[in-house]
Amino acid sequence: MEVLEVEVLVIGFGKAGKTIAMKRAAAGDKVALVEQSPAMYGGTCVNIACVPTKHLLTSAAKGLAFLQAKENRNTFIAKVNAANKQMAEGKGVLVVDGFAQFTASHTVQVGAELSITGKTVIINTGAVSGITPHGKVHDSTSIQQLATTPEKLAIVGAGPIGLEFATMFNQFGSEVTVYNGMPTFLPNFDPEVAQAVHEHLTSQGIKIVNQMVDDFESLDADAVLLAIGRKPAVADLNLAAAGIAYTDKGIEVDDHCRTNVPGVYAVGDVTGAPQFTYISYDDHRVVLSDRWGDGSYTRKGRIFPTTTFLNPPLSTIGMTEAAARATHEVEIRQANIADMAIVPRPKIVGNPAGLAKFILDAHTNQILGATLFCIDSQELINTVAVAMTNQIPAQILGDGIYTHPATSEIFNALLA
């Protein structure tokens, strides 16, 4: 068996892992990055999640047929996949194909012929679907490769993945029914936001049913998407051999992404963290700070936005109104997008749907939470995140000078 010793061993080609690998290789370290499948160079986001689904959404909005959109998606993703490997190797990273299994605290075996030991080990294996596609039942990966456009599509789960695919396939021409499985729709949002989203989706022809589904095969549909979550990818890593503590929620880490084994870190989805690429990217900063910096940058207290890619997108950050009222005296700034006379861009592009809501501390003018259900919200919510993280008062955003016409003028309309 070939034995390889490196300064940094990264398991998994996800956002945090590949970024650490490239930065440390560029700094002169000997770095090996193990990826179980060449189809996943770059990680989940690049190959089967964020990027390809947004490519399909864009094609659907343009009116392309699903099969053409799928072909375009696959061509694009193949290029991005190859580019990720080229970037890593271009920085001096040794990319190793194969499945890594721990044999000791800092050593993995890859296949039958290679053993790799790293002074620093980064576990970045992500999350996987708990569904095995079969018959007409699909997960979020297999649904992207259907052989035909389903006349009827049933989606079990009304979270971000389910609603994104509902929007997508509705625009591809499928008759879409979403089975919520909960007594209320979007329970983590304020009621008026959930109602606005519900009304908008149903106005587009998407049917939403608040009921549990046990027998997926019996649903009246040509295809069924089970959008009921993903789980940390820890199976078969043989973490016990390394002495690494984990549960069914993922590998246990502290605020520095450190496992219980010195020199071994876990980052991103595999730790049970919120399953977003940008959270994984932030984890890479945490590890660099702890292992090669002063340790001052941690996971603690981070504020981050989320977006569900409907049409228009639904973005949020911070507290709901109910949560804020439990601890603060609040001021609400809210309006329908169509009613904001000084925000013409949504009307210009033909999509004035939605609403904007800001929850402010009545005494400090700090933003406690915000929901933007409107075009460009996936961009605007990042500005709100910067303001909240840096304790910039809402008035500052309200007094900003923004290009015109721009959806950013929502800040002028509601926060001045």
mmCIF file with all atom_site columns, N, CA and C in Angstrom, residues 183-229:
data_model
loop_
_atom_site.group_PDB
_atom_site.id
_atom_site.type_symbol
_atom_site.label_atom_id
_atom_site.label_alt_id
_atom_site.label_comp_id
_atom_site.label_asym_id
_atom_site.label_entity_id
_atom_site.label_seq_id
_atom_site.pdbx_PDB_ins_code
_atom_site.Cartn_x
_atom_site.Cartn_y
_atom_site.Cartn_z
_atom_site.occupancy
_atom_site.B_iso_or_equiv
_atom_site.pdbx_formal_charge
_atom_site.auth_seq_id
_atom_site.auth_comp_id
_atom_site.auth_asym_id
_atom_site.auth_atom_id
_atom_site.pdbx_PDB_model_num
ATOM 1   N N  . PRO A 1 183 ? -49.826 21.622 9.863   1.00 0.00 ? 183 PRO A N  1
ATOM 2   C CA . PRO A 1 183 ? -51.122 22.301 9.976   1.00 0.00 ? 183 PRO A CA 1
ATOM 3   C C  . PRO A 1 183 ? -51.121 23.714 9.422   1.00 0.00 ? 183 PRO A C  1
ATOM 4   N N  . THR A 1 184 ? -49.939 24.361 9.362   1.00 0.00 ? 184 THR A N  1
ATOM 5   C CA . THR A 1 184 ? -49.850 25.710 8.807   1.00 0.00 ? 184 THR A CA 1
ATOM 6   C C  . THR A 1 184 ? -48.767 25.755 7.741   1.00 0.00 ? 184 THR A C  1
ATOM 7   N N  . PHE A 1 185 ? -48.891 26.704 6.827   1.00 0.00 ? 185 PHE A N  1
ATOM 8   C CA . PHE A 1 185 ? -47.944 26.879 5.734   1.00 0.00 ? 185 PHE A CA 1
ATOM 9   C C  . PHE A 1 185 ? -46.874 27.881 6.148   1.00 0.00 ? 185 PHE A C  1
ATOM 10  N N  . LEU A 1 186 ? -45.605 27.550 5.903   1.00 0.00 ? 186 LEU A N  1
ATOM 11  C CA . LEU A 1 186 ? -44.464 28.391 6.274   1.00 0.00 ? 186 LEU A CA 1
ATOM 12  C C  . LEU A 1 186 ? -44.558 28.857 7.734   1.00 0.00 ? 186 LEU A C  1
ATOM 13  N N  . PRO A 1 187 ? -44.572 27.925 8.668   1.00 0.00 ? 187 PRO A N  1
ATOM 14  C CA . PRO A 1 187 ? -44.767 28.280 10.077  1.00 0.00 ? 187 PRO A CA 1
ATOM 15  C C  . PRO A 1 187 ? -43.660 29.130 10.677  1.00 0.00 ? 187 PRO A C  1
ATOM 16  N N  . ASN A 1 188 ? -42.483 29.169 10.055  1.00 0.00 ? 188 ASN A N  1
ATOM 17  C CA . ASN A 1 188 ? -41.379 29.959 10.593  1.00 0.00 ? 188 ASN A CA 1
ATOM 18  C C  . ASN A 1 188 ? -41.400 31.412 10.130  1.00 0.00 ? 188 ASN A C  1
ATOM 19  N N  . PHE A 1 189 ? -42.423 31.774 9.358   1.00 0.00 ? 189 PHE A N  1
ATOM 20  C CA . PHE A 1 189 ? -42.578 33.156 8.895   1.00 0.00 ? 189 PHE A CA 1
ATOM 21  C C  . PHE A 1 189 ? -43.766 33.800 9.592   1.00 0.00 ? 189 PHE A C  1
ATOM 22  N N  . ASP A 1 190 ? -43.785 35.132 9.598   1.00 0.00 ? 190 ASP A N  1
ATOM 23  C CA . ASP A 1 190 ? -44.949 35.838 10.117  1.00 0.00 ? 190 ASP A CA 1
ATOM 24  C C  . ASP A 1 190 ? -46.171 35.468 9.293   1.00 0.00 ? 190 ASP A C  1
ATOM 25  N N  . PRO A 1 191 ? -47.346 35.397 9.923   1.00 0.00 ? 191 PRO A N  1
ATOM 26  C CA . PRO A 1 191 ? -48.549 34.914 9.234   1.00 0.00 ? 191 PRO A CA 1
ATOM 27  C C  . PRO A 1 191 ? -48.885 35.669 7.952   1.00 0.00 ? 191 PRO A C  1
ATOM 28  N N  . GLU A 1 192 ? -48.714 36.995 7.949   1.00 0.00 ? 192 GLU A N  1
ATOM 29  C CA . GLU A 1 192 ? -49.074 37.743 6.737   1.00 0.00 ? 192 GLU A CA 1
ATOM 30  C C  . GLU A 1 192 ? -48.107 37.473 5.593   1.00 0.00 ? 192 GLU A C  1
ATOM 31  N N  . VAL A 1 193 ? -46.859 37.129 5.931   1.00 0.00 ? 193 VAL A N  1
ATOM 32  C CA . VAL A 1 193 ? -45.889 36.755 4.899   1.00 0.00 ? 193 VAL A CA 1
ATOM 33  C C  . VAL A 1 193 ? -46.273 35.398 4.318   1.00 0.00 ? 193 VAL A C  1
ATOM 34  N N  . ALA A 1 194 ? -46.550 34.438 5.206   1.00 0.00 ? 194 ALA A N  1
ATOM 35  C CA . ALA A 1 194 ? -46.958 33.111 4.751   1.00 0.00 ? 194 ALA A CA 1
ATOM 36  C C  . ALA A 1 194 ? -48.204 33.189 3.885   1.00 0.00 ? 194 ALA A C  1
ATOM 37  N N  . GLN A 1 195 ? -49.150 34.028 4.274   1.00 0.00 ? 195 GLN A N  1
ATOM 38  C CA . GLN A 1 195 ? -50.375 34.174 3.482   1.00 0.00 ? 195 GLN A CA 1
ATOM 39  C C  . GLN A 1 195 ? -50.086 34.767 2.115   1.00 0.00 ? 195 GLN A C  1
ATOM 40  N N  . ALA A 1 196 ? -49.202 35.775 2.073   1.00 0.00 ? 196 ALA A N  1
ATOM 41  C CA . ALA A 1 196 ? -48.863 36.403 0.792   1.00 0.00 ? 196 ALA A CA 1
ATOM 42  C C  . ALA A 1 196 ? -48.196 35.412 -0.151  1.00 0.00 ? 196 ALA A C  1
ATOM 43  N N  . VAL A 1 197 ? -47.298 34.589 0.399   1.00 0.00 ? 197 VAL A N  1
ATOM 44  C CA . VAL A 1 197 ? -46.624 33.580 -0.421  1.00 0.00 ? 197 VAL A CA 1
ATOM 45  C C  . VAL A 1 197 ? -47.624 32.532 -0.894  1.00 0.00 ? 197 VAL A C  1
ATOM 46  N N  . HIS A 1 198 ? -48.479 32.089 -0.001  1.00 0.00 ? 198 HIS A N  1
ATOM 47  C CA . HIS A 1 198 ? -49.496 31.086 -0.346  1.00 0.00 ? 198 HIS A CA 1
ATOM 48  C C  . HIS A 1 198 ? -50.387 31.603 -1.469  1.00 0.00 ? 198 HIS A C  1
ATOM 49  N N  . GLU A 1 199 ? -50.857 32.815 -1.331  1.00 0.00 ? 199 GLU A N  1
ATOM 50  C CA . GLU A 1 199 ? -51.748 33.395 -2.347  1.00 0.00 ? 199 GLU A CA 1
ATOM 51  C C  . GLU A 1 199 ? -51.040 33.537 -3.684  1.00 0.00 ? 199 GLU A C  1
ATOM 52  N N  . HIS A 1 200 ? -49.774 33.917 -3.640  1.00 0.00 ? 200 HIS A N  1
ATOM 53  C CA . HIS A 1 200 ? -49.031 34.092 -4.892  1.00 0.00 ? 200 HIS A CA 1
ATOM 54  C C  . HIS A 1 200 ? -48.797 32.750 -5.586  1.00 0.00 ? 200 HIS A C  1
ATOM 55  N N  . LEU A 1 201 ? -48.405 31.730 -4.830  1.00 0.00 ? 201 LEU A N  1
ATOM 56  C CA . LEU A 1 201 ? -48.156 30.420 -5.434  1.00 0.00 ? 201 LEU A CA 1
ATOM 57  C C  . LEU A 1 201 ? -49.439 29.836 -6.029  1.00 0.00 ? 201 LEU A C  1
ATOM 58  N N  . THR A 1 202 ? -50.527 29.939 -5.282  1.00 0.00 ? 202 THR A N  1
ATOM 59  C CA . THR A 1 202 ? -51.784 29.388 -5.795  1.00 0.00 ? 202 THR A CA 1
ATOM 60  C C  . THR A 1 202 ? -52.279 30.171 -7.005  1.00 0.00 ? 202 THR A C  1
ATOM 61  N N  . SER A 1 203 ? -52.000 31.470 -7.039  1.00 0.00 ? 203 SER A N  1
ATOM 62  C CA . SER A 1 203 ? -52.400 32.271 -8.209  1.00 0.00 ? 203 SER A CA 1
ATOM 63  C C  . SER A 1 203 ? -51.643 31.850 -9.463  1.00 0.00 ? 203 SER A C  1
ATOM 64  N N  . GLN A 1 204 ? -50.469 31.228 -9.268  1.00 0.00 ? 204 GLN A N  1
ATOM 65  C CA . GLN A 1 204 ? -49.676 30.733 -10.390 1.00 0.00 ? 204 GLN A CA 1
ATOM 66  C C  . GLN A 1 204 ? -50.105 29.327 -10.809 1.00 0.00 ? 204 GLN A C  1
ATOM 67  N N  . GLY A 1 205 ? -51.045 28.750 -10.072 1.00 0.00 ? 205 GLY A N  1
ATOM 68  C CA . GLY A 1 205 ? -51.540 27.421 -10.423 1.00 0.00 ? 205 GLY A CA 1
ATOM 69  C C  . GLY A 1 205 ? -50.975 26.293 -9.600  1.00 0.00 ? 205 GLY A C  1
ATOM 70  N N  . ILE A 1 206 ? -50.171 26.621 -8.592  1.00 0.00 ? 206 ILE A N  1
ATOM 71  C CA . ILE A 1 206 ? -49.602 25.594 -7.711  1.00 0.00 ? 206 ILE A CA 1
ATOM 72  C C  . ILE A 1 206 ? -50.607 25.295 -6.608  1.00 0.00 ? 206 ILE A C  1
ATOM 73  N N  . LYS A 1 207 ? -50.928 24.021 -6.433  1.00 0.00 ? 207 LYS A N  1
ATOM 74  C CA . LYS A 1 207 ? -51.878 23.612 -5.406  1.00 0.00 ? 207 LYS A CA 1
ATOM 75  C C  . LYS A 1 207 ? -51.119 23.230 -4.144  1.00 0.00 ? 207 LYS A C  1
ATOM 76  N N  . ILE A 1 208 ? -51.560 23.755 -2.997  1.00 0.00 ? 208 ILE A N  1
ATOM 77  C CA . ILE A 1 208 ? -50.910 23.455 -1.719  1.00 0.00 ? 208 ILE A CA 1
ATOM 78  C C  . ILE A 1 208 ? -51.909 22.762 -0.817  1.00 0.00 ? 208 ILE A C  1
ATOM 79  N N  . VAL A 1 209 ? -51.533 21.572 -0.352  1.00 0.00 ? 209 VAL A N  1
ATOM 80  C CA . VAL A 1 209 ? -52.412 20.758 0.488   1.00 0.00 ? 209 VAL A CA 1
ATOM 81  C C  . VAL A 1 209 ? -51.744 20.542 1.836   1.00 0.00 ? 209 VAL A C  1
ATOM 82  N N  . ASN A 1 210 ? -52.416 20.918 2.915   1.00 0.00 ? 210 ASN A N  1
ATOM 83  C CA . ASN A 1 210 ? -51.859 20.727 4.254   1.00 0.00 ? 210 ASN A CA 1
ATOM 84  C C  . ASN A 1 210 ? -52.250 19.354 4.795   1.00 0.00 ? 210 ASN A C  1
ATOM 85  N N  . GLN A 1 211 ? -51.519 18.339 4.355   1.00 0.00 ? 211 GLN A N  1
ATOM 86  C CA . GLN A 1 211 ? -51.783 16.994 4.864   1.00 0.00 ? 211 GLN A CA 1
ATOM 87  C C  . GLN A 1 211 ? -50.530 16.145 4.785   1.00 0.00 ? 211 GLN A C  1
ATOM 88  N N  . MET A 1 212 ? -50.458 15.163 5.661   1.00 0.00 ? 212 MET A N  1
ATOM 89  C CA . MET A 1 212 ? -49.350 14.212 5.646   1.00 0.00 ? 212 MET A CA 1
ATOM 90  C C  . MET A 1 212 ? -49.560 13.197 4.531   1.00 0.00 ? 212 MET A C  1
ATOM 91  N N  . VAL A 1 213 ? -48.454 12.690 4.012   1.00 0.00 ? 213 VAL A N  1
ATOM 92  C CA . VAL A 1 213 ? -48.513 11.644 2.994   1.00 0.00 ? 213 VAL A CA 1
ATOM 93  C C  . VAL A 1 213 ? -47.677 10.465 3.471   1.00 0.00 ? 213 VAL A C  1
ATOM 94  N N  . ASP A 1 214 ? -48.268 9.317  3.540   1.00 0.00 ? 214 ASP A N  1
ATOM 95  C CA . ASP A 1 214 ? -47.552 8.112  3.954   1.00 0.00 ? 214 ASP A CA 1
ATOM 96  C C  . ASP A 1 214 ? -47.224 7.195  2.774   1.00 0.00 ? 214 ASP A C  1
ATOM 97  N N  . ASP A 1 215 ? -48.173 7.097  1.853   1.00 0.00 ? 215 ASP A N  1
ATOM 98  C CA . ASP A 1 215 ? -47.991 6.222  0.696   1.00 0.00 ? 215 ASP A CA 1
ATOM 99  C C  . ASP A 1 215 ? -47.678 7.078  -0.528  1.00 0.00 ? 215 ASP A C  1
ATOM 100 N N  . PHE A 1 216 ? -46.399 7.298  -0.771  1.00 0.00 ? 216 PHE A N  1
ATOM 101 C CA . PHE A 1 216 ? -45.978 8.181  -1.857  1.00 0.00 ? 216 PHE A CA 1
ATOM 102 C C  . PHE A 1 216 ? -46.377 7.635  -3.223  1.00 0.00 ? 216 PHE A C  1
ATOM 103 N N  . GLU A 1 217 ? -46.301 6.321  -3.374  1.00 0.00 ? 217 GLU A N  1
ATOM 104 C CA . GLU A 1 217 ? -46.596 5.709  -4.670  1.00 0.00 ? 217 GLU A CA 1
ATOM 105 C C  . GLU A 1 217 ? -48.054 5.914  -5.078  1.00 0.00 ? 217 GLU A C  1
ATOM 106 N N  . SER A 1 218 ? -48.925 6.104  -4.097  1.00 0.00 ? 218 SER A N  1
ATOM 107 C CA . SER A 1 218 ? -50.356 6.201  -4.403  1.00 0.00 ? 218 SER A CA 1
ATOM 108 C C  . SER A 1 218 ? -50.787 7.591  -4.849  1.00 0.00 ? 218 SER A C  1
ATOM 109 N N  . LEU A 1 219 ? -49.885 8.564  -4.774  1.00 0.00 ? 219 LEU A N  1
ATOM 110 C CA . LEU A 1 219 ? -50.252 9.920  -5.155  1.00 0.00 ? 219 LEU A CA 1
ATOM 111 C C  . LEU A 1 219 ? -50.573 9.996  -6.643  1.00 0.00 ? 219 LEU A C  1
ATOM 112 N N  . ASP A 1 220 ? -51.583 10.782 -6.977  1.00 0.00 ? 220 ASP A N  1
ATOM 113 C CA . ASP A 1 220 ? -52.000 10.957 -8.364  1.00 0.00 ? 220 ASP A CA 1
ATOM 114 C C  . ASP A 1 220 ? -51.020 11.884 -9.066  1.00 0.00 ? 220 ASP A C  1
ATOM 115 N N  . ALA A 1 221 ? -49.907 11.308 -9.532  1.00 0.00 ? 221 ALA A N  1
ATOM 116 C CA . ALA A 1 221 ? -48.850 12.095 -10.163 1.00 0.00 ? 221 ALA A CA 1
ATOM 117 C C  . ALA A 1 221 ? -47.976 11.189 -11.018 1.00 0.00 ? 221 ALA A C  1
ATOM 118 N N  . ASP A 1 222 ? -47.372 11.786 -12.036 1.00 0.00 ? 222 ASP A N  1
ATOM 119 C CA . ASP A 1 222 ? -46.417 11.054 -12.877 1.00 0.00 ? 222 ASP A CA 1
ATOM 120 C C  . ASP A 1 222 ? -45.058 10.938 -12.198 1.00 0.00 ? 222 ASP A C  1
ATOM 121 N N  . ALA A 1 223 ? -44.761 11.925 -11.347 1.00 0.00 ? 223 ALA A N  1
ATOM 122 C CA . ALA A 1 223 ? -43.506 11.923 -10.599 1.00 0.00 ? 223 ALA A CA 1
ATOM 123 C C  . ALA A 1 223 ? -43.772 12.494 -9.218  1.00 0.00 ? 223 ALA A C  1
ATOM 124 N N  . VAL A 1 224 ? -43.017 11.998 -8.238  1.00 0.00 ? 224 VAL A N  1
ATOM 125 C CA . VAL A 1 224 ? -43.159 12.454 -6.852  1.00 0.00 ? 224 VAL A CA 1
ATOM 126 C C  . VAL A 1 224 ? -41.779 12.871 -6.351  1.00 0.00 ? 224 VAL A C  1
ATOM 127 N N  . LEU A 1 225 ? -41.671 14.101 -5.886  1.00 0.00 ? 225 LEU A N  1
ATOM 128 C CA . LEU A 1 225 ? -40.431 14.590 -5.297  1.00 0.00 ? 225 LEU A CA 1
ATOM 129 C C  . LEU A 1 225 ? -40.569 14.588 -3.779  1.00 0.00 ? 225 LEU A C  1
ATOM 130 N N  . LEU A 1 226 ? -39.675 13.877 -3.107  1.00 0.00 ? 226 LEU A N  1
ATOM 131 C CA . LEU A 1 226 ? -39.648 13.902 -1.648  1.00 0.00 ? 226 LEU A CA 1
ATOM 132 C C  . LEU A 1 226 ? -38.635 14.948 -1.209  1.00 0.00 ? 226 LEU A C  1
ATOM 133 N N  . ALA A 1 227 ? -39.148 16.107 -0.827  1.00 0.00 ? 227 ALA A N  1
ATOM 134 C CA . ALA A 1 227 ? -38.307 17.226 -0.407  1.00 0.00 ? 227 ALA A CA 1
ATOM 135 C C  . ALA A 1 227 ? -38.398 17.349 1.107   1.00 0.00 ? 227 ALA A C  1
ATOM 136 N N  . ILE A 1 228 ? -37.888 16.353 1.790   1.00 0.00 ? 228 ILE A N  1
ATOM 137 C CA . ILE A 1 228 ? -38.075 16.265 3.237   1.00 0.00 ? 228 ILE A CA 1
ATOM 138 C C  . ILE A 1 228 ? -36.756 16.281 3.988   1.00 0.00 ? 228 ILE A C  1
ATOM 139 N N  . GLY A 1 229 ? -35.763 16.919 3.390   1.00 0.00 ? 229 GLY A N  1
ATOM 140 C CA . GLY A 1 229 ? -34.515 17.142 4.101   1.00 0.00 ? 229 GLY A CA 1
ATOM 141 C C  . GLY A 1 229 ? -33.391 16.192 3.731   1.00 0.00 ? 229 GLY A C  1
#
